[in-house]
Amino acid sequence: MNLTLKIWRQSNAQAKGKMVDYKVTEISEHMSFLEMMDVLNEQLINKGEEPVAFDHDCREGICGMCSMFINGEAHGPDRGVTTCQLHMRMFKDGDTITIEPFRAKAFPVIKDLVVDRSSFDRIQHAGGYISVNTSGNTQDANAIPISKHAADEAMDAATCIGCGACVASCKNASAMLFVGAKVSQYALLPQGKVEAIDRVQNMVAQMDLEGFGNCTNTGACEVECPKGISLENIARMNREFLSANIKG
Amino acid sequence: MSVLDSKVPKGPLKTKWTDYKNHIDLVNPANKRNIDVIVVGTGLAGGSAAATLAELGYNVKTFCYQDSPRRAHSIAAQGGINAAKNYQGDGDSTYRLFYDTVKGGDYRSREANVYRLAEVSANIIDQCVAQGVPFARDYGGLLDNRSFGGVLVSRTFYAKGQTGQQLLLGAYSAMNRQIARGKITPFNRHEMLDVVKVNGKARGIIARNLVTGEIERHSAHAVVIASGGYGNVYFLSTNAMGSNATAAWKIHKKGAYFANPCYTQIHPTCIPRSGDYQSKLTLMSESLRNDGRIWVPKNMEDVMAIREGKKKPTDLSEDERDYYLERRYPAFGNLVPRDVASRAAKERCDAGYGVNATGEAVYLDFASAIQRYGVEQAKIHNIENASKDKIYELGAAIVKAKYGNLFQMYEKIVDQDPYKTPMMIYPAVHYTMGGVWVDYNLMTTVEGLYCIGEANFSDHGANRLGASALMQGLADGYFVLPYTIGDYLSHEIRTGKIATDTPEFDEAEKSVNDQINFFINNKGSHSVDYYHKKLGKIMWDKCGMSRNAEGLKEAMAEIKALREDFYKNVSVPGTATELNAELEKAGRVADFLELGELFAKDALAREESCGGHFREESVELDGEQEGEAKRNDVDFAFVSAWEYKGEPGDAVLHKEELEFNEIELKQRSYK
Ligand SMILES: Cc1cc2nc3c(=O)[nH]c(=O)nc-3n(C[C@H](O)[C@H](O)[C@H](O)COP(=O)(O)OP(=O)(O)OC[C@H]3O[C@@H](n4cnc5c(N)ncnc54)[C@H](O)[C@@H]3O)c2cc1C
Ligand code: SF4
Ligand code: FES
């Protein structure tokens, strides 16, 4: 198929960006979206122009690097997929596709479609861990049985890939789904209970400091999350936070 | 030819590590505060090492090319991690894990290292559970296990199909704790481009800030390389797009020997390629072989009909199918080791039985498993005379619970529903057993320079068993290196801060800048990918699943010629002082173009078949094992460690003879 692409180009963090039009031809429906971008870039390089910068690595939906806002949706029109898992069969010959970076105050653009998500890392530094030493001997792994239900729920929360689609989809640029998922994983497990109060308070404080917006329960994040992280995680975090403030 | 000293301590195998640990020199906590360690790579190996070294009190700097340590390629590991816990009571033990690993590696690994790995494996699970890693559990609340290829016990721990992700997030959380304490300084979006040696010792690195292009100097008392494998030398592999050999190759050029480069693992169950634009291949976890049966049609007419779309695989009756692994290897069936399964698929496809348009695909079928689970569930739920549909529904639900995310991944890529029609799979490059040579302490041939995880050559011999890479990465990082590095650093307590304004740093920085400037100014006519794809094709055709002397000689000459052309005609757009993905790729491909040649040279020198290395000249000619790979223990029971001499083709071979005291060398048989 032949397509028109409207892509955000911005040469660095300080520069003013703009949308630029490109044409690509002979795109196969079996290609992934990023393979289509590879075709465009190869074309640009061969013409002596600068290729479009975008983040990607695993190309199988797990590392969380890829981050494009496609036709007004984080990770594009398909559900439950990251940008790298989006396939061209979702589009038709002659389509015009707009491609922008994930936008949020806490995710400044570095270049073209590449944004700086280090704010997510700093939230994790504030409490996204259990304080156990890694070098010593701990107790046997089966010493504390954990119900299958709790383990499965913790696992569901832990599947968050830290891509930031939730933030990019939220009109307030809130990071509640991301933070809620991490807080929930630990809140659901006995190992995480010991530091629960400090954890939720510190992570939420850092989130606010980074300039993420407030949650107004629109649910847009859950819709665009490629890993199906549910809003329940936000509710659980709110409960944790309230009870921490009472206890703490 | 010199003899390499592996520094394996004396004493009985079973107590070697404990005895050795008890006698290693320790660094007192006050002194650790004055010692700096650089860790390049934040995957399972680097992440766990960095967290532990920081916790012990050293000042750690970590480097990774992604925007966060959490995105290292370990994140993509699906199936699981082995540990000799014997929770299932099926006869597992440290010894059995040790034995399986040595045998699976086709007797080309170092006994002492493998035993230590098996010994610390149980600790890893304890550690990860304490960190909050949500491993799968059974209804009684205890940890669940599955089986992987090449073994007859159930010792693999898993977190759905995302085990690597959960383990890496565990290591990342341990790093975060140390970052918060100020003991780790993370340098993300940074790429190490050279190591700096002072008086023969590793004293720092040169790194490029990938956002600003700035070239930085970082000094330390020891440098740890944990940069992952080099599977992308084939262009197409299951590795991440950025996975590269640069850190490992640059230290090789500075004196670290490179061991067994030709030992590559071609994984049997990957999604077949669909076209020339393909940028990477996707693995379907080996755990699927627990329940999936592999087959091709028995009759050529059916193959043709399927390719032409006139027949569907589900139209074929049991008699019309060739479950070739079950036929050839009745004892292990679909669970033979990876190298055996991959070659068997290639054999059928070369014979013309491949089931897709390219002729390079076989089926992985879940119909029997769905049926079996369905009947079992009907019994459990007391459903009498369950209908066919009900049984299918119950069975599919179990398969979904076990492999749901893998099935979904497959469907998203191929646009076919694997619950209804068998998956199509084909082998793809997946893992590199070869890597930087290290001694028992995980130190390379350069003093103070260590190498851990997939980047080193240790533990897996000529073939790695499933779920053992995660085990090795975490064993190296959490439980081995933090001890063994102390032995070296205990002599560094009086060294003081290492200066970076020295001639050694000047020189290393200059060579890095020279290469970058060359690329930017070259203005050639071909993109970096053009060369990478060409290299990949040579590697796959001539250094792939089966190799012969003639092809390997051609490969060496072709790669050398391609490298020369690359340095004349490569084109890198943009500038050096900004984020420039093409420039990053150019440096990585330049190193692959050298490594590829050494790879072919190593494969040529190893005139035997062992593990993932299959030489057409070395097969069994008769008897029960006819046609199977033939190892040659008399002449080749050694590790090939190559010393760099200016050109990859001129590398000099050093042999580490392998001694087997515990295990008797046998021809592997999975029949
Ligand atoms: C799809 C897939 C599935 C797998 N499944 C399993 C499984 O189920 N079980 C199992 O045991 N194994 C599995 N493996 C293998 C296993 O995942 C890897 O061998 C292992 O994770 C490697 O870990 P590592 O820490 O050595 O390196 P990696 O995780 O690859 O990390 C490399 C690190 O080095 C950094 N780096 C690289 N070069 C540079 C440089 N020049 N400068 C700075 N930083 C650099 C990267 O940024 C990254 O942080 C799988 C592999 C793949 C590809
Ligand atoms: S919650 Fe979902 S959308 Fe948000 S970072 Fe995690 S995976 Fe991405
Ligand atoms: S590139 Fe890793 S999730 Fe898309």
Coordinates of C-alpha atoms in Angstrom, one line a residue, chain B residues 373-395 397:
Chain B
Y373 CA -6.4 -31.0 29.4
G374 CA -10.0 -30.8 28.4
V375 CA -10.7 -34.4 29.4
E376 CA -8.8 -34.0 32.6
Q377 CA -10.7 -30.8 33.5
A378 CA -14.1 -32.5 32.7
K379 CA -13.1 -35.2 35.2
I380 CA -12.0 -32.7 37.9
H381 CA -15.3 -30.7 37.5
N382 CA -17.4 -33.9 37.4
I383 CA -18.8 -33.1 34.0
E384 CA -20.1 -36.4 32.6
N385 CA -20.3 -37.0 28.8
A386 CA -18.8 -33.7 28.1
S387 CA -19.4 -32.6 24.5
K388 CA -16.5 -32.2 22.1
D389 CA -16.9 -28.4 22.3
K390 CA -17.0 -28.4 26.1
I391 CA -13.8 -30.4 26.2
Y392 CA -12.2 -28.1 23.8
E393 CA -13.3 -25.1 25.8
L394 CA -12.0 -26.5 29.1
G395 CA -8.7 -27.6 27.5
A397 CA -8.7 -22.4 29.0

